[in-house]
Coordinates of C-alpha atoms in Angstrom, one line a residue:
Chain A
M1 CA 143.5 103.3 151.6
S2 CA 146.7 101.3 151.6
K3 CA 150.0 102.9 151.1
R4 CA 150.6 100.9 147.9
I5 CA 147.6 102.4 146.1
I6 CA 148.7 106.0 146.9
T7 CA 152.3 105.2 145.8
M8 CA 150.9 103.9 142.6
I9 CA 148.7 107.0 142.0
V10 CA 151.7 109.2 142.6
L11 CA 153.7 107.2 140.2
I12 CA 151.0 107.4 137.5
C13 CA 150.7 111.1 138.1
T14 CA 154.4 111.6 137.7
A15 CA 154.5 109.5 134.5
T16 CA 151.6 111.3 132.9
T17 CA 153.1 114.7 133.9
L18 CA 156.1 113.7 131.9
L19 CA 154.0 112.5 129.0
W20 CA 152.1 115.8 128.8
T21 CA 155.3 117.7 129.0
V22 CA 156.6 115.8 126.0
G23 CA 153.3 116.7 124.3
L24 CA 154.0 120.4 125.0
I25 CA 157.5 120.1 123.7
I26 CA 156.3 118.5 120.5
T27 CA 153.7 121.3 120.2
I28 CA 156.4 123.9 120.3
Q29 CA 158.6 122.0 117.9
D30 CA 155.8 121.2 115.5
Q31 CA 153.9 124.5 115.6
F32 CA 156.7 127.1 115.9
F33 CA 159.6 125.5 114.2
Y34 CA 158.0 123.9 111.3
E35 CA 159.7 124.4 107.9
A36 CA 157.2 124.8 105.2
S37 CA 157.3 122.1 102.6
S38 CA 154.8 120.7 100.3
I39 CA 152.3 118.2 101.8
K40 CA 153.1 114.6 101.2
R41 CA 149.7 113.4 100.2
P42 CA 148.6 109.9 101.2
K43 CA 148.2 107.4 98.5
P44 CA 144.7 108.0 97.0
T45 CA 142.4 105.4 98.3
T46 CA 140.0 103.7 96.0
S47 CA 137.8 106.7 95.4
N48 CA 134.9 104.9 93.7
I49 CA 131.7 104.7 95.5
Q50 CA 130.7 101.1 95.7
K51 CA 127.8 100.6 93.4
N52 CA 125.7 97.8 94.6
N53 CA 122.3 98.1 93.0
E54 CA 122.1 101.7 93.9
L55 CA 120.3 104.5 92.2
S56 CA 122.4 107.6 92.6
I57 CA 120.8 111.0 92.1
V58 CA 122.8 114.2 92.0
A59 CA 121.2 117.6 92.1
L60 CA 122.9 120.8 91.0
G61 CA 122.0 124.4 90.8
D62 CA 120.4 127.2 92.8
S63 CA 117.8 127.8 95.5
L64 CA 115.1 125.9 93.6
T65 CA 117.0 122.7 93.8
R66 CA 117.8 123.6 97.4
G67 CA 114.1 123.8 98.1
T68 CA 114.0 127.4 99.4
G69 CA 110.4 128.3 100.1
D70 CA 109.2 124.8 100.9
E71 CA 108.6 124.7 104.6
T72 CA 109.3 120.9 104.7
G73 CA 112.7 121.7 103.1
K74 CA 112.4 119.1 100.5
G75 CA 112.1 121.1 97.3
Y76 CA 111.2 119.5 94.0
V77 CA 114.1 117.1 94.3
G78 CA 112.7 115.8 97.6
Y79 CA 109.4 115.0 95.9
V80 CA 111.2 113.4 93.0
V81 CA 113.1 111.1 95.4
D82 CA 109.9 110.3 97.4
E83 CA 108.1 109.4 94.2
L84 CA 111.0 107.2 93.0
K85 CA 111.2 105.4 96.3
K86 CA 107.6 104.4 95.8
R87 CA 108.3 102.9 92.4
T88 CA 111.6 101.1 93.0
N89 CA 113.0 99.0 95.7
Q90 CA 116.5 100.0 94.8
H91 CA 118.4 102.0 97.4
I92 CA 118.4 105.6 96.4
Q93 CA 121.5 107.7 97.2
F94 CA 120.7 111.3 96.8
T95 CA 123.2 114.2 96.9
N96 CA 122.2 117.8 96.7
L97 CA 125.0 120.0 95.6
A98 CA 122.8 123.1 95.0
I99 CA 123.8 126.4 96.5
K100 CA 121.3 129.3 97.0
G101 CA 121.8 132.2 94.8
Q102 CA 124.1 130.4 92.5
R103 CA 124.5 131.7 88.9
S104 CA 125.7 129.8 85.9
A105 CA 129.3 131.1 86.2
Q106 CA 129.5 129.9 89.7
L107 CA 128.1 126.5 88.8
I108 CA 130.8 126.2 86.2
S109 CA 133.5 126.6 88.8
Q110 CA 131.7 124.2 91.1
L111 CA 131.6 121.6 88.3
K112 CA 135.4 121.9 88.0
Q113 CA 135.9 120.6 91.6
K114 CA 137.4 117.2 91.9
E115 CA 134.9 115.8 94.4
V116 CA 131.9 117.2 92.5
Q117 CA 133.1 115.5 89.4
R118 CA 133.6 112.2 91.2
Q119 CA 130.0 112.3 92.4
L120 CA 128.7 113.3 89.0
K121 CA 130.5 110.4 87.4
E122 CA 128.7 107.9 89.7
A123 CA 125.3 109.5 89.1
D124 CA 122.5 107.7 87.4
I125 CA 120.2 110.7 87.3
I126 CA 121.2 114.4 87.3
L127 CA 118.7 117.1 88.2
M128 CA 119.5 120.7 87.6
T129 CA 118.1 124.2 87.9
I130 CA 120.2 127.2 86.8
G131 CA 119.6 130.6 85.2
G132 CA 116.9 132.1 87.5
N133 CA 119.5 134.2 89.2
D134 CA 121.2 135.1 85.9
L135 CA 117.9 136.4 84.6
F136 CA 116.2 138.0 87.6
R137 CA 119.3 139.2 89.5
G138 CA 117.3 139.6 92.6
G139 CA 114.5 141.5 91.0
E140 CA 116.7 143.9 89.1
A141 CA 115.5 142.7 85.8
L142 CA 112.0 144.0 86.6
R143 CA 113.2 147.5 86.8
D144 CA 115.3 147.5 83.7
L145 CA 113.6 145.6 80.9
S146 CA 115.6 147.2 78.2
T147 CA 115.9 144.6 75.5
T148 CA 119.5 145.2 74.6
Q149 CA 120.7 144.6 78.1
L150 CA 118.6 141.5 78.5
E151 CA 119.7 140.2 75.1
K152 CA 123.3 140.5 76.2
E153 CA 122.6 138.7 79.4
K154 CA 120.9 135.9 77.5
E155 CA 123.8 135.5 75.1
K156 CA 126.1 135.1 78.1
F157 CA 123.8 132.7 79.8
V158 CA 123.4 130.5 76.7
Q159 CA 127.2 130.3 76.4
Q160 CA 127.6 129.4 80.0
L161 CA 124.8 126.8 79.9
R162 CA 126.6 125.2 77.0
T163 CA 129.8 125.0 79.0
I164 CA 127.8 123.5 81.9
F165 CA 126.3 120.8 79.7
Q166 CA 129.6 120.2 78.1
L167 CA 131.3 119.7 81.5
V168 CA 128.5 117.4 82.8
R169 CA 128.7 115.3 79.6
T170 CA 132.5 115.0 79.7
V171 CA 132.3 113.7 83.2
N172 CA 129.3 111.5 82.8
N173 CA 128.2 110.5 79.3
D174 CA 125.2 108.4 80.1
A175 CA 123.1 109.6 83.0
P176 CA 120.0 111.6 81.8
V177 CA 120.2 115.2 82.8
F178 CA 116.9 116.9 83.7
Y179 CA 117.3 120.7 83.2
I180 CA 114.4 122.3 84.9
A181 CA 113.6 125.5 82.9
L182 CA 112.4 128.8 84.2
Y183 CA 109.0 130.0 85.2
N184 CA 107.8 133.6 85.6
P185 CA 107.1 134.4 89.2
F186 CA 106.0 137.9 88.2
N187 CA 103.4 137.2 85.6
D188 CA 100.5 138.7 87.5
L189 CA 102.3 142.0 88.0
D190 CA 101.7 145.0 85.8
N191 CA 104.4 144.2 83.3
G192 CA 103.7 140.5 83.4
K193 CA 103.4 140.3 79.7
E194 CA 106.9 141.7 79.1
T195 CA 108.6 139.5 81.8
S196 CA 106.8 136.4 80.5
A197 CA 108.1 137.1 77.0
V198 CA 111.6 137.3 78.3
V199 CA 111.3 134.1 80.3
R200 CA 109.9 132.3 77.3
S201 CA 112.8 133.5 75.1
W202 CA 115.3 132.3 77.7
N203 CA 113.6 129.0 78.0
Y204 CA 113.6 128.6 74.2
A205 CA 117.3 129.3 74.0
A206 CA 118.0 126.9 76.8
S207 CA 116.0 124.1 75.2
E208 CA 117.9 124.7 72.0
V209 CA 121.2 124.2 73.9
A210 CA 119.9 121.1 75.6
A211 CA 118.9 119.6 72.3
D212 CA 122.5 119.6 71.2
Y213 CA 123.4 117.0 73.8
K214 CA 122.5 113.4 74.3
S215 CA 119.7 112.8 76.9
I216 CA 119.7 116.3 78.3
I217 CA 116.1 117.0 78.8
C218 CA 114.7 120.5 79.2
V219 CA 111.7 120.2 81.6
P220 CA 109.3 123.1 81.2
T221 CA 107.8 124.7 84.3
Y222 CA 106.5 127.8 82.8
D223 CA 103.0 126.4 82.3
L224 CA 102.7 125.2 85.8
F225 CA 102.8 128.7 87.2
E226 CA 100.9 130.4 84.4
L227 CA 97.5 130.4 86.2
Q228 CA 97.1 131.5 89.8
V229 CA 100.8 132.0 90.1
N230 CA 100.4 133.3 93.7
D231 CA 98.9 130.0 94.9
Y232 CA 102.1 128.3 94.1
L233 CA 104.6 130.9 95.3
Y234 CA 106.2 131.3 98.7
T235 CA 105.7 134.5 100.6
D236 CA 108.7 136.0 99.0
K237 CA 106.8 135.9 95.7
F238 CA 109.7 134.4 93.9
H239 CA 110.4 130.9 95.1
P240 CA 107.7 128.2 94.8
N241 CA 105.9 127.0 97.9
K242 CA 105.3 123.4 98.9
E243 CA 102.5 123.0 96.3
G244 CA 104.6 124.6 93.6
Y245 CA 107.5 122.3 94.3
K246 CA 105.2 119.3 94.4
R247 CA 104.0 120.1 90.8
I248 CA 107.6 120.4 89.5
G249 CA 108.5 117.2 91.4
E250 CA 105.6 115.3 89.9
R251 CA 106.5 116.4 86.4
V252 CA 110.2 115.5 86.7
A253 CA 109.4 112.1 88.4
S254 CA 107.0 111.2 85.6
L255 CA 109.8 111.8 83.1
I256 CA 112.2 109.7 84.9
T257 CA 110.1 106.5 84.5
L258 CA 110.0 107.1 80.8
T259 CA 113.7 107.3 80.4
K260 CA 114.9 104.9 83.1
G261 CA 112.3 102.2 82.7
E262 CA 112.5 101.4 86.4
K263 CA 109.8 99.2 87.8
Chain B
M1 CA 160.5 117.5 150.0
I2 CA 159.3 114.2 148.5
N3 CA 157.7 113.2 151.7
L4 CA 155.9 116.5 151.9
V5 CA 154.5 116.0 148.4
Y6 CA 153.6 112.5 149.3
N7 CA 151.8 113.7 152.3
E8 CA 149.8 116.2 150.2
M9 CA 148.9 113.6 147.7
L10 CA 147.7 111.4 150.6
K11 CA 145.3 114.2 151.6
I12 CA 144.0 114.6 148.1
V13 CA 143.5 110.9 147.6
R14 CA 141.8 110.5 151.0
K15 CA 139.2 113.1 150.0
K16 CA 138.3 110.8 147.2
R17 CA 137.9 113.7 144.8
L18 CA 140.0 112.2 142.1
F19 CA 137.7 109.2 141.9
I20 CA 134.6 111.3 141.8
I21 CA 136.2 113.3 139.0
A22 CA 137.0 110.1 137.1
A23 CA 133.4 109.0 137.6
I24 CA 132.1 112.3 136.2
V25 CA 134.3 112.0 133.2
A26 CA 133.2 108.4 132.6
V27 CA 129.5 109.4 132.7
L28 CA 130.1 112.3 130.4
V29 CA 132.1 110.3 127.9
S30 CA 129.4 107.7 127.7
L31 CA 126.9 110.4 127.0
F32 CA 128.9 111.9 124.3
T33 CA 129.7 108.6 122.8
Y34 CA 126.1 107.9 122.5
A35 CA 125.3 111.3 121.1
Q36 CA 128.1 111.0 118.5
F37 CA 126.9 107.6 117.5
K38 CA 123.4 108.9 117.0
Q39 CA 124.7 111.8 115.0
I40 CA 126.7 109.6 112.6
E41 CA 123.6 107.5 112.2
T42 CA 121.4 110.5 111.3
I43 CA 123.9 111.8 108.8
R44 CA 124.1 108.4 107.2
E45 CA 120.3 108.2 106.9
R46 CA 120.0 111.7 105.5
I47 CA 122.7 111.4 102.9
G48 CA 122.2 107.7 102.3
T49 CA 125.8 106.8 102.1
T50 CA 128.8 106.1 104.4
D51 CA 131.2 107.5 101.9
W52 CA 133.0 110.3 103.8
R53 CA 133.8 112.3 100.7
T54 CA 130.1 112.6 99.8
Q55 CA 129.3 113.5 103.4
L56 CA 132.1 116.2 103.5
Q57 CA 131.0 117.6 100.2
Q58 CA 127.4 117.8 101.5
Q59 CA 128.7 119.6 104.6
I60 CA 130.5 122.1 102.4
I61 CA 127.4 122.7 100.3
D62 CA 125.3 123.2 103.4
T63 CA 127.8 125.7 104.8
Q64 CA 127.8 127.6 101.4
N65 CA 124.0 127.8 101.6
R66 CA 124.1 129.1 105.1
L67 CA 126.6 131.7 104.1
N68 CA 124.3 132.9 101.3
S69 CA 121.4 133.4 103.6
T70 CA 120.9 136.8 105.1
G71 CA 120.7 137.6 108.8
I72 CA 123.7 135.7 110.1
S73 CA 126.2 137.7 112.1
E74 CA 129.5 138.8 110.7
E75 CA 131.5 136.7 113.3
W76 CA 129.6 133.6 112.5
K77 CA 130.0 134.2 108.8
K78 CA 133.8 134.5 109.2
F79 CA 133.9 131.3 111.3
L80 CA 131.9 129.5 108.6
K81 CA 134.0 130.8 105.8
I82 CA 137.2 129.6 107.5
R83 CA 135.8 126.2 108.3
L84 CA 134.6 126.0 104.7
Q85 CA 138.0 126.6 103.3
Q86 CA 139.5 124.1 105.6
Q87 CA 137.0 121.4 104.7
Q88 CA 137.6 122.1 101.1
Y89 CA 141.4 121.7 101.7
Y90 CA 140.8 118.4 103.4
L91 CA 138.7 117.2 100.5
D92 CA 141.2 118.4 97.9
N93 CA 144.0 116.5 99.8
D94 CA 141.8 113.4 100.1
I95 CA 142.0 113.2 103.9
N96 CA 139.1 112.3 106.1
P97 CA 139.2 114.5 109.2
M98 CA 136.5 112.6 110.9
A99 CA 137.3 108.9 110.3
P100 CA 135.5 107.1 113.0
G101 CA 137.5 105.6 115.8
A102 CA 138.3 106.1 119.5
P103 CA 141.3 108.4 118.8
T104 CA 139.1 110.7 116.7
F105 CA 136.6 110.7 119.5
M106 CA 139.3 111.6 122.0
R107 CA 140.4 114.5 119.8
M108 CA 136.8 115.8 119.6
F109 CA 136.3 115.4 123.3
I110 CA 139.4 117.2 124.4
E111 CA 138.8 120.0 121.8
N112 CA 135.4 120.6 123.4
S113 CA 136.4 120.2 127.0
I114 CA 139.6 122.3 127.1
E115 CA 137.8 125.5 127.6
L116 CA 135.3 124.8 130.4
F117 CA 134.9 121.2 131.4
L118 CA 138.6 120.4 132.1
P119 CA 139.3 123.7 134.0
L120 CA 136.2 123.0 136.1
L121 CA 137.5 119.6 137.1
V122 CA 140.9 121.0 138.0
M123 CA 139.3 123.7 140.0
V124 CA 137.5 121.2 142.1
I125 CA 140.9 119.8 143.3
A126 CA 142.8 123.0 143.5
A127 CA 140.2 125.2 145.2
D128 CA 140.6 123.8 148.7
L129 CA 144.3 122.9 148.8
V130 CA 145.2 125.8 151.0
S131 CA 141.9 127.4 152.0
S132 CA 140.5 124.2 153.6
E133 CA 143.6 124.1 155.9
A134 CA 143.0 127.7 156.7
S135 CA 139.3 127.4 157.5
G136 CA 139.8 124.1 159.3
G137 CA 142.6 125.4 161.4
T138 CA 145.0 122.6 160.4
I139 CA 147.3 125.2 158.8
K140 CA 148.7 126.0 162.3
L141 CA 149.7 122.4 162.8
L142 CA 151.3 122.3 159.4
L143 CA 153.3 125.5 159.9
T144 CA 154.6 124.5 163.4
R145 CA 156.7 121.8 161.8
P146 CA 160.4 122.7 161.3
V147 CA 159.9 123.1 157.5
K148 CA 160.2 126.4 155.7
R149 CA 156.9 127.9 154.7
W150 CA 157.7 128.1 151.0
K151 CA 158.5 124.4 151.1
V152 CA 155.1 123.6 152.5
L153 CA 153.4 125.7 149.8
M154 CA 155.7 124.2 147.1
S155 CA 154.7 120.7 148.1
K156 CA 151.1 121.6 147.8
Y157 CA 151.7 123.2 144.4
I158 CA 153.5 120.1 143.1
A159 CA 150.6 117.9 144.4
M160 CA 148.3 120.2 142.4
I161 CA 150.4 119.6 139.3
L162 CA 150.4 115.9 139.8
S163 CA 146.6 115.7 140.3
T164 CA 146.0 117.9 137.3
S165 CA 147.9 115.5 135.1
F166 CA 146.0 112.7 136.7
I167 CA 142.8 114.4 135.6
V168 CA 144.0 114.9 132.1
F169 CA 145.1 111.3 132.0
S170 CA 141.8 110.0 133.2
V171 CA 140.0 112.1 130.5
A172 CA 142.4 110.6 127.9
L173 CA 142.1 107.0 129.2
L174 CA 138.3 107.0 129.7
S175 CA 137.4 108.7 126.5
Y176 CA 139.6 106.1 124.6
A177 CA 138.3 103.1 126.5
I178 CA 134.6 103.9 126.5
S179 CA 134.2 105.3 123.0
G180 CA 136.3 102.5 121.6
I181 CA 133.5 100.0 122.4
V182 CA 131.3 101.8 119.9
F183 CA 133.8 103.2 117.3
G184 CA 136.6 100.7 117.5
Y185 CA 140.1 101.2 118.9
G186 CA 142.0 101.9 115.7
G187 CA 143.0 105.0 113.9
W188 CA 146.2 106.2 115.6
N189 CA 148.0 106.7 112.3
L190 CA 145.3 108.6 110.6
P191 CA 146.9 111.6 108.9
L192 CA 145.6 115.0 110.0
L193 CA 146.4 118.5 108.9
T194 CA 147.7 121.2 111.2
G195 CA 149.6 124.4 110.9
F196 CA 146.9 126.5 109.4
S197 CA 147.0 130.2 110.1
I198 CA 144.2 132.7 109.8
Q199 CA 144.5 136.1 108.2
G200 CA 141.3 138.0 108.3
E201 CA 138.8 135.9 106.5
E202 CA 141.3 133.8 104.7
L203 CA 142.8 130.5 105.7
N204 CA 146.5 130.4 105.1
T205 CA 147.6 126.9 104.2
A206 CA 151.3 127.8 103.5
A207 CA 152.6 126.0 106.6
A208 CA 149.9 123.3 106.7
H209 CA 151.3 119.8 107.1
L210 CA 150.3 116.3 107.9
I211 CA 150.9 114.6 111.2
P212 CA 149.7 111.3 112.4
Q213 CA 146.8 111.3 114.8
W214 CA 148.8 110.0 117.8
K215 CA 151.1 113.0 117.5
Y216 CA 148.1 115.3 117.1
L217 CA 146.6 113.9 120.2
L218 CA 149.8 114.3 122.1
I219 CA 149.9 117.9 121.1
E220 CA 146.3 118.6 122.1
F221 CA 146.6 116.8 125.4
G222 CA 149.8 118.6 126.1
L223 CA 148.0 121.9 125.5
A224 CA 145.1 120.7 127.6
F225 CA 147.5 120.0 130.4
F226 CA 149.0 123.5 130.0
V227 CA 145.6 125.1 130.2
S228 CA 144.7 123.0 133.2
L229 CA 147.9 124.0 134.9
V230 CA 147.3 127.7 134.4
V231 CA 143.7 127.4 135.7
G232 CA 145.0 125.3 138.6
T233 CA 147.6 127.9 139.4
L234 CA 145.1 130.7 139.4
T235 CA 142.8 128.7 141.6
F236 CA 145.7 127.9 143.9
M237 CA 146.4 131.6 144.3
L238 CA 142.8 132.3 145.2
S239 CA 143.0 129.4 147.6
V240 CA 145.9 131.0 149.3
L241 CA 144.3 134.4 149.5
L242 CA 140.8 133.4 150.7
R243 CA 139.9 131.3 153.6
S244 CA 136.6 130.1 152.2
T245 CA 136.7 127.3 149.6
A246 CA 133.2 128.3 148.4
A247 CA 134.4 131.8 147.6
V248 CA 137.4 130.4 145.6
M249 CA 135.1 128.2 143.6
G250 CA 132.6 131.0 143.0
I251 CA 135.2 133.4 141.7
M252 CA 136.9 130.8 139.4
L253 CA 133.5 129.6 138.2
A254 CA 132.5 133.2 137.3
A255 CA 135.8 133.7 135.5
L256 CA 135.6 130.5 133.5
I257 CA 132.0 130.9 132.5
S258 CA 132.4 134.5 131.6
G259 CA 135.4 133.4 129.4
A260 CA 133.2 131.0 127.5
I261 CA 130.6 133.6 127.0
L262 CA 133.1 136.4 126.2
S263 CA 134.9 134.5 123.5
N264 CA 131.6 134.5 121.5
M265 CA 131.2 138.2 121.6
V266 CA 134.5 140.0 122.2
S267 CA 135.6 140.3 118.6
S268 CA 135.2 144.1 118.7
W269 CA 136.7 144.6 122.1
E270 CA 140.3 144.0 121.2
S271 CA 142.1 144.4 124.6
A272 CA 140.0 141.5 125.9
K273 CA 142.6 139.3 124.4
Y274 CA 144.8 139.9 127.4
L275 CA 142.3 138.2 129.7
F276 CA 143.2 134.6 130.5
M277 CA 139.7 133.2 130.0
V278 CA 139.4 134.0 126.3
N279 CA 142.7 132.3 125.7
L280 CA 141.8 128.9 126.9
R281 CA 140.9 127.3 123.6
L282 CA 144.4 126.5 122.6
T283 CA 143.4 123.4 120.6
S284 CA 141.6 125.5 118.0
Y285 CA 144.9 126.9 116.8
I286 CA 146.0 123.4 116.1
S287 CA 142.9 122.5 114.1
G288 CA 142.8 125.9 112.4
M289 CA 139.6 127.6 113.7
A290 CA 139.1 131.3 113.7
P291 CA 140.3 132.8 117.0
P292 CA 137.8 134.9 119.0
I293 CA 139.8 138.1 118.4
D294 CA 141.8 139.0 115.4
G295 CA 145.5 138.6 115.8
M296 CA 145.5 136.0 118.5
T297 CA 147.9 133.2 117.8
L298 CA 149.1 130.1 119.6
S299 CA 152.2 131.8 120.8
F300 CA 150.3 134.8 121.9
S301 CA 147.8 132.8 123.9
M302 CA 150.4 130.6 125.5
T303 CA 152.4 133.7 126.5
V304 CA 149.4 135.4 128.0
L305 CA 148.5 132.3 130.0
A306 CA 152.0 131.8 131.2
I307 CA 152.2 135.4 132.4
W308 CA 149.0 135.0 134.3
A309 CA 150.2 131.8 135.9
L310 CA 153.5 133.2 136.8
G311 CA 151.9 136.2 138.4
A312 CA 149.6 134.0 140.4
L313 CA 152.5 131.9 141.5
I314 CA 154.5 134.9 142.7
V315 CA 151.5 136.3 144.6
S316 CA 150.7 133.1 146.3
F317 CA 154.2 132.5 147.5
Y318 CA 154.7 136.1 148.6
V319 CA 151.4 136.1 150.5
F320 CA 151.8 132.7 152.0
T321 CA 155.3 133.3 153.4
K322 CA 154.5 136.8 154.7
R323 CA 151.1 136.3 156.1
D324 CA 150.3 136.1 159.9
V325 CA 148.6 132.9 160.8
Y326 CA 146.5 133.1 163.9

């Protein structure tokens, strides 16, 4: 070990000690004596996603779109994407913006976010589920089937759904929107008849709203779960299981070919 | 005095520990670089895009979903909530906090190593500074010179400071040089947000402001140096008190690891915030993470650490100058 090397190391150490001390001084000056002022934002970079022969799918909504109950975690959107991948050689870009337990009012505020709007704008296909939590409210609806209360809820939901479609359409005027309607997870319970009637009336109202907008398609799922509902439900008896999601996914995927005309 | 310090540095360099430490850092940085590279690749595959806004939005949605699921602890929930608000703030201001590049990697590496890894490395150097002389008997030779005892100890302490800064420097240099091979060497001027403060479950952005990444790094490495110094000083004190290097290392190791464990579960034991080991994560104040215990701030943690270090320093000098050496 020559003397020169040691001298050099000592010099490096001294220099870095000084450097880190400067860092500490900057810390104190920056963190403790900072005068609040508004942030100077950097110039917005080109915020458009490059679209090079890409098929962009955006999914919105609640736990159904999230895929709760499917042990593979795909959910119906996963099967739709899988199916589309088979049919087209385009690169598929898929964004899932769904949040578990989301209700229509929360979806509205989500749709007002800048980044969400940017992604919707770029979307070629929009998938959506909403309303399940508005209607069932975690099973509360089962206990209280009083028609006046439910009628009020329905009115509210219809209005909010209108707002949602309106928002989606103002941001993106072309992409087809597939609104996946409600099914009745409780139709084999004692009051299955009553709950089914309520679900049907909500679905009817939703399809009426959808009809007012260009290429917003209301996809029924009610019939898929009508027979042997428990075979298609997850153990929570509310969300679909893998098989249930597959059925929804197949149905949605078949519709997409019709409207998109992909190869 | 300069000669004394030089002499001490000679001893440290001769033991070749500094080089071993640099080698450890190099190996770990390579590992983390590879892990990071893999992670970026998986995310890209999963989301199908390299657009960072889409990725960040997806992360936000994922966090929201996790918040909605039952059975996650309150602390974790709070942590997620604060991180969520921060990510949303980044997104709203059109800033990418994770733009790939060697400086970003350096930032992540130092943020993750400040609490345990870096203190451990410092401990390796500082543990035997005095105790090895005591157990080897060379301390008698050292003290028979016509130099005041406090000067002998002072030279050792300065040597400790110098080698600590060498360690921090090698972490900085190696993490930049190695990760740059994969991520590229640019990104020093990337704007980053700092100055968040946390009130309960809310993220206060009133004092948030942008600074370039080089300044951010300088701040974080300055804090890392500060933490290393405090840990070094405490180890130094133990090294004065105990003759066995193994005992010094054992005690420090126990303290540091218990700190890492404690900061995950002390949120209800409030007075734990006066322990030095739960205060080591200074960088999380800069990036705006939730502190382990409510009411902890950067100035609080720095003060606590400084008091511990000062106490240790006083004890070591007092004991060393008064002790009988035989």
